XYZ file of C-alpha atoms in Angstrom:
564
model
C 9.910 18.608 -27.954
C 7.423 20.563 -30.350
C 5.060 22.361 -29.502
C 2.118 19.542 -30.797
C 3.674 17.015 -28.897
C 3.571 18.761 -25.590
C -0.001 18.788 -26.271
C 0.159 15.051 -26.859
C 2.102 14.417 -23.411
C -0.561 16.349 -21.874
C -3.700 14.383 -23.509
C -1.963 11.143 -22.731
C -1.622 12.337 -18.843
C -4.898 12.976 -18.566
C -6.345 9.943 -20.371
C -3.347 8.199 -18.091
C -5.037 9.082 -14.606
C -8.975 9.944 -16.115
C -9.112 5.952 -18.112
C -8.090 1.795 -18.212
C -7.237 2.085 -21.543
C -2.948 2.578 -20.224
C -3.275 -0.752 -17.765
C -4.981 -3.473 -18.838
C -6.129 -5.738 -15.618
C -3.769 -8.137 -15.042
C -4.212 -11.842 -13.717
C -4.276 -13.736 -10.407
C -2.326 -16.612 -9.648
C -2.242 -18.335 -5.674
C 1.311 -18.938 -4.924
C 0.460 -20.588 -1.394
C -1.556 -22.492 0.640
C -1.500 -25.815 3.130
C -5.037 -27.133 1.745
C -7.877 -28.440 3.389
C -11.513 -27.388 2.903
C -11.516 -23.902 2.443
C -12.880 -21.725 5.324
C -12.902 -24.762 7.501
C -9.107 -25.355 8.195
C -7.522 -24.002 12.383
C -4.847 -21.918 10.130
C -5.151 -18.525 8.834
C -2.997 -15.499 7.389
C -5.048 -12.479 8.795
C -2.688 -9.601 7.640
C 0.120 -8.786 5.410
C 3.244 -6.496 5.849
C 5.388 -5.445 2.935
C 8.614 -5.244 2.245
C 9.184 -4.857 -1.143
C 7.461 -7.510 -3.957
C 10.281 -10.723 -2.321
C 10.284 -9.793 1.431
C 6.652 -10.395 2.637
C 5.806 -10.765 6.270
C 1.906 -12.196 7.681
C 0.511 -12.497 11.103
C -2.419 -15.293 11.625
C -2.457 -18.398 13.392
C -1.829 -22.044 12.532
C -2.668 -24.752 15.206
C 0.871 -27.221 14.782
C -0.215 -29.496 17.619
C -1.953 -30.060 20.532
C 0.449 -27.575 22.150
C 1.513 -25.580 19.570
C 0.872 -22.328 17.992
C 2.594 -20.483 15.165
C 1.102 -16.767 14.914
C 3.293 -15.095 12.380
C 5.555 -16.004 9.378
C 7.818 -14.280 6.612
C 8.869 -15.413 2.725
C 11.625 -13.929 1.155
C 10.458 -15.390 -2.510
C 7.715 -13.299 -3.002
C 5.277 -15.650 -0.912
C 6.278 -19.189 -2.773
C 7.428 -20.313 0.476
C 6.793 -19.286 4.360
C 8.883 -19.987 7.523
C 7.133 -19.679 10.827
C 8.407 -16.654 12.598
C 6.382 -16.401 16.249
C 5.365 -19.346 17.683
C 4.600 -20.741 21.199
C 4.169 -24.233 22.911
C 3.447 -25.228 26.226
C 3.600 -28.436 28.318
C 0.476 -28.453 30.060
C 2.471 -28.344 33.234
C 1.491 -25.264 35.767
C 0.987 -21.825 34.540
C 3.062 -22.684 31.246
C -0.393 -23.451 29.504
C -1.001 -19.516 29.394
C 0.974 -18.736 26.367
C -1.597 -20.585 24.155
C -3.795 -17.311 25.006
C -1.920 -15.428 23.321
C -1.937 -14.301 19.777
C -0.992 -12.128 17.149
C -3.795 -10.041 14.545
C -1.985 -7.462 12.690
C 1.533 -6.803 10.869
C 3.245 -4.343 9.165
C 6.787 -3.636 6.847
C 9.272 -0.778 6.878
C 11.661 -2.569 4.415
C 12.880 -5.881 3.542
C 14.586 -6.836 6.863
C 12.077 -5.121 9.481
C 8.498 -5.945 10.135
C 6.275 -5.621 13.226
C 3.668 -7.849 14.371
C 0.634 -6.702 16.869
C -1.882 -9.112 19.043
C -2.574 -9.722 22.623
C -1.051 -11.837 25.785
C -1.897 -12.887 28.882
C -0.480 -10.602 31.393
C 2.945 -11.515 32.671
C 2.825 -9.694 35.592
C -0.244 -11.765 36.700
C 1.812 -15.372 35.519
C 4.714 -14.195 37.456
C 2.351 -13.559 40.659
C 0.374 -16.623 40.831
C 1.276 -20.258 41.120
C -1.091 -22.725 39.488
C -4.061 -22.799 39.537
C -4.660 -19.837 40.647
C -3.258 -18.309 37.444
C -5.949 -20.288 35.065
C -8.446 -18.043 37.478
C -6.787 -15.404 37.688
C -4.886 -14.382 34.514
C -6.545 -16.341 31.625
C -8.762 -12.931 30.723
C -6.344 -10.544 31.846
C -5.137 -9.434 28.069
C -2.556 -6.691 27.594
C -1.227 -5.331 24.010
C 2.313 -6.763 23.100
C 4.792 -6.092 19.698
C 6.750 -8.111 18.101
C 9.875 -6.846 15.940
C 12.362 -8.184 13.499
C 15.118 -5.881 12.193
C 16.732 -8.677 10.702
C 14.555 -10.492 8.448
C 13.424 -12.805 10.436
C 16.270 -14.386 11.945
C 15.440 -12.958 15.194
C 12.429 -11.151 16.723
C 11.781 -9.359 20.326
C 9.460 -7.608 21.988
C 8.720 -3.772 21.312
C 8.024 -1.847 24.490
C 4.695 -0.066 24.588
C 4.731 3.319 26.752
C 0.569 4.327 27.822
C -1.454 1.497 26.494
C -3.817 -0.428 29.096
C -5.001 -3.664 30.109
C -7.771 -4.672 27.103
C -6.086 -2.247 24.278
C -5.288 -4.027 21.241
C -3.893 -3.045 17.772
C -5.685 -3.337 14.746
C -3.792 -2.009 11.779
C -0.426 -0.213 11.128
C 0.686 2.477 8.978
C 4.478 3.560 8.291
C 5.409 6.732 7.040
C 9.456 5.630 6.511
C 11.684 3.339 7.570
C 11.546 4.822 11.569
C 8.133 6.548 12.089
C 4.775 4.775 12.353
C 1.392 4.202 13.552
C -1.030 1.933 14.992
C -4.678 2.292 15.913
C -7.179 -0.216 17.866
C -9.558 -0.732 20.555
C -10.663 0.938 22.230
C -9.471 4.349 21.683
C -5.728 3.093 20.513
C -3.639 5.266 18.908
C 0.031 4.448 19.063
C 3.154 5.649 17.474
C 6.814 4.850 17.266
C 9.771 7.166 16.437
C 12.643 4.538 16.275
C 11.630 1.889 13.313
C 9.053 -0.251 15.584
C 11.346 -0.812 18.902
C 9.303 1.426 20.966
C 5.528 2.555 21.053
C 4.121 5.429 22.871
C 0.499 5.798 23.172
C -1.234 9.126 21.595
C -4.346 11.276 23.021
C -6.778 9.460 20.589
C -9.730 11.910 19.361
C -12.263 9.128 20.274
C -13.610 7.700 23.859
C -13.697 4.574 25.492
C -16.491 3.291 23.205
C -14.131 4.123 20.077
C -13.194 1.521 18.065
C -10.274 2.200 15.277
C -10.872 -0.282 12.559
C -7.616 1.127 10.002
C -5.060 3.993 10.182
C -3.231 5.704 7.296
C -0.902 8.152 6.953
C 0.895 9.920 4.150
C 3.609 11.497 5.603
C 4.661 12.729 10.023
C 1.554 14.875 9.730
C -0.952 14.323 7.283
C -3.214 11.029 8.762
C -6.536 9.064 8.941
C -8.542 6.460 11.128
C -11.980 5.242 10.515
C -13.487 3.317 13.488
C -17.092 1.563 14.150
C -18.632 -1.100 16.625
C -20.456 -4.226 15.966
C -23.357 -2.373 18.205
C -24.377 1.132 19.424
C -24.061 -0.002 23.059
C -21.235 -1.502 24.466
C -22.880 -4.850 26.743
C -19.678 -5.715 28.458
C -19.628 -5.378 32.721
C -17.081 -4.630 34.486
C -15.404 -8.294 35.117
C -12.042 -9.522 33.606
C -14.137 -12.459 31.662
C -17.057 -10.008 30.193
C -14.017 -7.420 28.674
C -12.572 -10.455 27.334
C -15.866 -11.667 25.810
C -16.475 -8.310 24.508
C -12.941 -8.025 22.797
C -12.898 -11.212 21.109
C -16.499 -10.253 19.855
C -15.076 -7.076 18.472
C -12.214 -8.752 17.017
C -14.086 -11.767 14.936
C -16.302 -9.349 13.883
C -14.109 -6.790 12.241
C -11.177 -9.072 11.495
C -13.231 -12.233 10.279
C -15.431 -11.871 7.362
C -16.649 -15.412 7.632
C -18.068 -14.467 11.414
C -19.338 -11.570 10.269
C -21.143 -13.160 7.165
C -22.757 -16.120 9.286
C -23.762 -13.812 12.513
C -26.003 -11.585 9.891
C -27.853 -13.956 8.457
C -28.100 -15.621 11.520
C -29.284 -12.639 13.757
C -31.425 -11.092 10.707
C -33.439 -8.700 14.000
C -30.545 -7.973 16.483
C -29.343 -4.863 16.650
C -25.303 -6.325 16.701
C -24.198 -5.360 13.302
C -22.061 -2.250 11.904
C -22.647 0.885 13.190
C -21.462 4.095 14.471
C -18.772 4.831 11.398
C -16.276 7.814 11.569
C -13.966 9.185 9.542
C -11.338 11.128 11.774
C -8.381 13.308 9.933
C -5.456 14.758 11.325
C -2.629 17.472 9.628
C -0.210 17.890 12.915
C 0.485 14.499 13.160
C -1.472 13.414 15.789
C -1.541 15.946 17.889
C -5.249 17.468 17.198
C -7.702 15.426 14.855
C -11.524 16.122 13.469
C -14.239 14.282 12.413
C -15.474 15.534 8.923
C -17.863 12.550 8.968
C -19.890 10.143 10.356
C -22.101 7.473 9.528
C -24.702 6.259 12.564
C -25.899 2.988 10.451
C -22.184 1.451 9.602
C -18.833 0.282 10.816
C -16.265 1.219 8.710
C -13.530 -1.206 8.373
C -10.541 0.231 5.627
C -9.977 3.898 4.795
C -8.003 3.916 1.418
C -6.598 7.336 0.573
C -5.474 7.124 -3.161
C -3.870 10.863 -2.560
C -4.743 13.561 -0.277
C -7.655 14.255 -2.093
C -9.241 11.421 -3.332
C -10.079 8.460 -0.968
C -12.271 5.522 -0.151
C -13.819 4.111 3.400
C -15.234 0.693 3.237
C -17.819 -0.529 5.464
C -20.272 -2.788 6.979
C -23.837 -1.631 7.109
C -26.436 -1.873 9.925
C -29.542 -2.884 7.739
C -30.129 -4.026 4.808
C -29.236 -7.449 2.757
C -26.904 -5.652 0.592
C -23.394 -6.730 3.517
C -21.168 -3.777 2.369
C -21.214 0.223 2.066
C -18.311 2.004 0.100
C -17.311 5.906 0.127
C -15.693 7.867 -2.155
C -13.855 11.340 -1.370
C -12.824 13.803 -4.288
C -12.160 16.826 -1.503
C -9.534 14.898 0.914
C -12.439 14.025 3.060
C -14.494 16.809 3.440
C -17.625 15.588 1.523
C -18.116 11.501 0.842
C -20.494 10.303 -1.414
C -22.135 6.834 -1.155
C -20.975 4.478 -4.148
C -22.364 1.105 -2.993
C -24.294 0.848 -6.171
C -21.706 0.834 -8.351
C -20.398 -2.791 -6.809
C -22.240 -5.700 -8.788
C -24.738 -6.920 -6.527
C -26.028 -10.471 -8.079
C -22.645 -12.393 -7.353
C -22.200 -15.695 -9.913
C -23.256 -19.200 -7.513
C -22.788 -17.004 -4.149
C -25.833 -17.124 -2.351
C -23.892 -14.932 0.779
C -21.048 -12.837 0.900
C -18.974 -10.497 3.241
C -16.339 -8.206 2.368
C -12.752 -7.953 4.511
C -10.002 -5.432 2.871
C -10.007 -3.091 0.244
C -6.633 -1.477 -1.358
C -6.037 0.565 -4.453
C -2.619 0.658 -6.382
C 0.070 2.927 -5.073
C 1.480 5.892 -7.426
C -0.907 6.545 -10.300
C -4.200 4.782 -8.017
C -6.787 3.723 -10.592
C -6.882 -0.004 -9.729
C -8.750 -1.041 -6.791
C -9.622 -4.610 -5.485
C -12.157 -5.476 -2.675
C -11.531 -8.619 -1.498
C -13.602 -11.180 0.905
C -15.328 -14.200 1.230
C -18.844 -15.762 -0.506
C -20.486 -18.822 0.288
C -22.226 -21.249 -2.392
C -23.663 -24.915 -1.973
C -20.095 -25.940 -2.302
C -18.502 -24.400 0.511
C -16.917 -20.946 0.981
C -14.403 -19.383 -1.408
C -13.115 -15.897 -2.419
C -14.950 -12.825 -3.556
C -13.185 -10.164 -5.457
C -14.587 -6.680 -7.281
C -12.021 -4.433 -8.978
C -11.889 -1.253 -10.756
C -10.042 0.114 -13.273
C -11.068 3.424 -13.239
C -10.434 4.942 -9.755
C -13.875 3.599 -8.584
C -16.328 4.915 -10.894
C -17.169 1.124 -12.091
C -16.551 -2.462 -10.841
C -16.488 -5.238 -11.891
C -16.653 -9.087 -10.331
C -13.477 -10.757 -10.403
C -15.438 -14.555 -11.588
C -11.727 -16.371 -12.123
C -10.583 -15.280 -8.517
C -13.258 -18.009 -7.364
C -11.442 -20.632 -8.577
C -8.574 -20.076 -6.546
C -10.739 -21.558 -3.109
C -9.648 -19.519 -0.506
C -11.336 -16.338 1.132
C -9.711 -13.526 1.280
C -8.581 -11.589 4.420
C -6.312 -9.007 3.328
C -5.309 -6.868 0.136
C -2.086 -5.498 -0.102
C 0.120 -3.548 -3.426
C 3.367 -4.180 -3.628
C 4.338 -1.672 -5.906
C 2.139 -0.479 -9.172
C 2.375 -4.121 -10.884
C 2.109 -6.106 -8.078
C -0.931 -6.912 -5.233
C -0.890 -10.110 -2.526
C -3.527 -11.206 -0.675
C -3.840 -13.767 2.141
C -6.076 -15.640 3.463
C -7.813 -18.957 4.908
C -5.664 -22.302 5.141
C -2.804 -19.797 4.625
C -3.357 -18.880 1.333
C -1.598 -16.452 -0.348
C -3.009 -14.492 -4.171
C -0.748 -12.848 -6.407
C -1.823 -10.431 -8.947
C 0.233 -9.581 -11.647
C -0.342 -6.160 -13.563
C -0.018 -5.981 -17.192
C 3.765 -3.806 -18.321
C 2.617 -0.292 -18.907
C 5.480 1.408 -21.387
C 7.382 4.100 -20.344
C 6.854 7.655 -21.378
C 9.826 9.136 -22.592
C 10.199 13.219 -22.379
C 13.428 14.711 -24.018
C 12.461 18.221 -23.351
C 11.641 21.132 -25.238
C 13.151 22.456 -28.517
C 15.678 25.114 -26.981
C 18.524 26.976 -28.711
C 22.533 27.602 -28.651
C 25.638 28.225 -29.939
C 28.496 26.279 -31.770
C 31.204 25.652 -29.169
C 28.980 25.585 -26.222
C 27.409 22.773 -23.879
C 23.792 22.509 -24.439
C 21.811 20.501 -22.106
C 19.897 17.789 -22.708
C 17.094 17.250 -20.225
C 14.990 13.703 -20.170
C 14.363 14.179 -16.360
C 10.650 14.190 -16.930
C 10.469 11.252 -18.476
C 8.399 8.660 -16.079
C 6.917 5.060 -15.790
C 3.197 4.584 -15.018
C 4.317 1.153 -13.097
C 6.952 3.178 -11.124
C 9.952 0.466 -12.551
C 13.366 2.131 -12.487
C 14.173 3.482 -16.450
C 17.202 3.511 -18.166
C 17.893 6.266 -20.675
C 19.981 6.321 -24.444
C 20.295 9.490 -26.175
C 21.190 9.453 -29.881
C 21.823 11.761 -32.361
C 19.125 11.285 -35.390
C 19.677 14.404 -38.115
C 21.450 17.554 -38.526
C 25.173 18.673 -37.991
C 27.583 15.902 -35.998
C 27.183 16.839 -32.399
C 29.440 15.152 -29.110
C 27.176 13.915 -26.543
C 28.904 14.417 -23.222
C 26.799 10.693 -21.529
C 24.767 9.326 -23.960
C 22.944 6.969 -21.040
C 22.110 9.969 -18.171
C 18.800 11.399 -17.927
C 20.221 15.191 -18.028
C 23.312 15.350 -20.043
C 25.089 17.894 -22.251
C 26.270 18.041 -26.275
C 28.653 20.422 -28.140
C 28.756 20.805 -32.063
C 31.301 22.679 -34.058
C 28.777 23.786 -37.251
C 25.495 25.541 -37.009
C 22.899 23.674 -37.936
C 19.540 22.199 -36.738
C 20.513 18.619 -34.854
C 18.074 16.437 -33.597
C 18.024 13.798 -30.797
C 16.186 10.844 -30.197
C 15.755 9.595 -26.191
C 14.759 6.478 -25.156
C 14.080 4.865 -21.951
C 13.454 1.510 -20.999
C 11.399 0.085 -18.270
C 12.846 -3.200 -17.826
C 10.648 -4.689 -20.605
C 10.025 -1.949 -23.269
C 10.850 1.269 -24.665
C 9.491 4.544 -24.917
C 10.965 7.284 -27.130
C 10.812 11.158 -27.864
C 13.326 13.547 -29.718
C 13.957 17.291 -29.084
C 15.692 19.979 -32.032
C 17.605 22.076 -30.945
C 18.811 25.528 -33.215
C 22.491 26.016 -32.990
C 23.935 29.223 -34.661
C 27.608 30.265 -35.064
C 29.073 31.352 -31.651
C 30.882 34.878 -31.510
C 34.226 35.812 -32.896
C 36.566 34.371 -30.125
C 39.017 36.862 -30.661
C 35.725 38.871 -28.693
C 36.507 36.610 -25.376
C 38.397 36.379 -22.940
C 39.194 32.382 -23.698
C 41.680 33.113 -26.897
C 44.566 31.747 -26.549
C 46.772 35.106 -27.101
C 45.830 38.405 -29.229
C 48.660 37.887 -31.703
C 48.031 36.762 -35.201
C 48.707 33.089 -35.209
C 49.373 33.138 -38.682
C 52.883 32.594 -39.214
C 52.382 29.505 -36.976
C 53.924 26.220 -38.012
C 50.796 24.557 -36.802
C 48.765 27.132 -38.802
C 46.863 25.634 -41.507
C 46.609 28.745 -43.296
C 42.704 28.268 -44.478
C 41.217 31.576 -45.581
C 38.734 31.041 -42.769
C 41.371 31.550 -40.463
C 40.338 33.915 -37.952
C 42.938 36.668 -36.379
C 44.826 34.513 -34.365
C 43.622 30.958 -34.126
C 41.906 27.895 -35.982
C 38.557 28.013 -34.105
C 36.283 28.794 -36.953
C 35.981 32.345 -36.762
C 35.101 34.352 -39.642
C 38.521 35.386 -40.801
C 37.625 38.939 -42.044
């Protein structure tokens, strides 16, 4: 590579992670949903898990009968189809009826075959101990955390146990740092982790107190993490009775989980003091084990945290006054300092006369496109809200096509670099599609050598801005004929016989297009080999039948010396 073009690389990196002009904003399509009047339907997805772009996984709930409840469901065509994965009936005989108190709020991917699920039940213990009716009494309030786990892609699920956690403790969100370690967070003060892929949870000393409310949870790697929490109001109301915890969790729940609830209760409680507050930002580099609090924010809930990289980062939030129903942070310092962006989302929202946000994710790898998803109401009904930058944050825009599609949003999850989902009411499921980004091909710098000898070829650095696997061709474009020991590796080697200046071309494709670069190399004449200890014997070869007998013989072989 010449010295100019390293330059170039350098300018296009920076324009790369600094601009739009690289990835053009791609489109959204919905792929799913069992209709109905959106916003209005007893069927939800509330959260997404993962897998990879055709194993998807979604906890919610779907009403099936008088009797019958599905909470959770997987695809395994990238969301064109769902299977119900958890559900529950009952008979409406004895204590059986239970079950329908039970659900499921939160899920979560390690790979393709293994997602979790999170939500409440009705204690068993309690069931087990009391005949009807003395369990619709006693139990129907008593709520305990409970896991659910598939390692096998759904075919079968169980239960996770979960080591610490209390009556009234409920997940919110999960995080997974690989296929065997990850985290959950929730009320109040929940922080739980597991060590073995989801089968087991064991609760964490959470940096909070009992008032502490973790809204989201991230983590980078086993030590490097993040929660955000915030209540619906600065005082907790709740007594000490099974029914008034109960009433105070489900409040907590709709409110954070349920943009629609959220939406209606402020414009319907314009003086009461029961909206967002007390947001914190809590950070932790020991994985877990001690945290801090960098910042706080009296007059908000915050709802996501979004770390693009370990430096830059976004909390989204819902404010305590104010018409304007969201407040968004930015970090450039990995959390030390957050500045207030809120102004840079369009206010004025085409035909939506209310609105309320739910999820916010930015795109993995390279992290300049963001979406904020959530729900808007107009004289028609409700339907989805989306903003989305292009430029990691410093503008957005309103997403006016997204609309169209009916459905308000609950969740925002990337796939990969090219790919986002959301979900949502009536089971609706989004798909955005990014636009193909080219590969950048690197061959490496010019370098140097000698006839005779392998000279590497190094196209290592070459890289895709949409993270697709490449595939890599070398080819020889100009100078003396050179052997090229694997024309399609990344690193490879070549060997020419005649000095010379030969240059090679790489190129690497993405799956859809190419990207190219060459490299020169200088190759001068190698030693005398008569000098080395690789001739083949020190006698003058001569008066060898196989001897050609060229004057540029050298002493005692035919491997191009000089002959003198």
């Amino acid at each position: 590579m010449k010295p100019k073009r390293i330059l170039l690389w350098m300018t296009a990196i920076l324009l790369l992670a600094a601009s739009p002009l690289f990835a053009e904003y791609g489109d959204w399509e919905k792929i799913y949903s069992i209709g109905g009047t959106p916003g209005f339907s007893n069927a939800a997805f509330m959260s997404l898990g993962i897998g990879d772009p055709d194993n998807l996984y979604t906890a919610g709930i779907q009403q099936t009968g008088g009797m019958s409840i599905t909470y959770a469901w997987d695809s395994h065509d990238g969301g064109y189809t769902w299977s119900p994965l958890i559900e529950t009936s009952a008979s409406g005989e004895g204590c059986d009826i239970m079950s329908l108190f039970s659900f499921v709020i939160t899920a979560g991917a390690t790979n393709a075959d293994s997602a979790v699920f999170a939500g409440i039940q009705v204690s068993p213990e309690c069931i087990e101990e009391n005949e009807f009716p003395a369990c619709m009494f006693k139990c129907m309030f008593l709520l305990e955390p409970v896991v659910h786990i598939t390692t096998d892609g759904g075919e079968t699920t169980q239960q996770a146990t979960i080591t610490g956690a209390g009556m009234y403790n409920m997940i919110m969100a999960f995080t997974f740092v690989d296929e065997t370690i990850g985290y959950g967070a929730g009320v109040p003060n929940l922080l739980v982790r597991t060590q073995d892929g989801g089968l087991s949870w064991t609760k964490l000393a959470a940096p909070g107190n009992i008032a502490t409310y973790y809204n989201d949870v991230q983590f980078f790697d086993a030590n490097t993490g993040y929660l955000v929490s915030g209540v619906p109001e600065e005082e907790k109301k709740s007594g000490d009775s099974p029914r008034e915890k109960y009433e105070e969790l489900m409040f907590a729940l709709k409110w954070m989980k349920d943009p629609i609830f959220r939406m209606n209760w402020r414009e319907q409680h314009p003086d009461q003091d029961d909206k967002g507050q007390l947001g914190k930002f809590w950070r932790t580099t020991d994985g877990g084990g001690t945290w801090e609090n960098p910042f706080s924010y009296a007059n908000a809930s915050f709802l996501n945290i979004e770390m693009v990289d370990e430096e830059t980062g976004f909390i989204l939030g819902e404010p305590h006054t104010g018409t304007y129903p969201v407040i968004l942070f930015k970090t450039t310092d990995g959390g030390d300092t957050w500045t207030d962006i809120s102004a840079r989302l369009p206010q004025d929202l085409p035909n939506v006369l209310k609105w309320a946000v739910s999820s916010l994710a930015f795109q993995p790898i390279f992290g300049e496109t963001g979406f904020i998803g959530g729900v808007g109401q107009s004289f028609s009904g409700y339907q989805p809200i989306l903003f989305y930058t292009a430029d990691l944050g410093e503008s957005w825009q309103f997403d006016e096509t997204v609309t169209d599609l009916a459905n308000p949003i609950m969740q925002l999850k990337w796939a990969n670099p090219k790919t986002a989902f959301t979900v949502g009411f009536e089971l609706s499921v989004f798909k955005y599609t990014q636009e193909n980004v080219p590969p950048m091909a690197d061959a490496g710098e010019d370098g140097v050598g000698e006839t005779g000898q392998e000279i590497t070829l190094d196209g290592s650095a070459s890289f895709d801005y949409d993270d697709d696997p490449l595939t890599y061709h070398w080819t020889q474009i100009d100078g003396p004929n050179a052997t090229i020991a694997d024309p399609t590796a990344a690193v490879t080697t070549f060997v020419v016989s005649d000095p010379g200046s030969p240059i090679f071309q790489l190129t690497v494709n993405d799956g859809q297009e190419d990207g190219s670069d060459s490299v020169t190399y200088t190759v001068t004449q190698g030693a005398d080999d008569d000098d080395t200890g690789a001739d083949d014997d020190n006698a003058d070869d001569d008066a060898s039948p196989t001897d050609d007998d060229n004057a540029d013989d050298d002493d005692d072989d035919d491997n191009g010396g000089c002959g003198c």
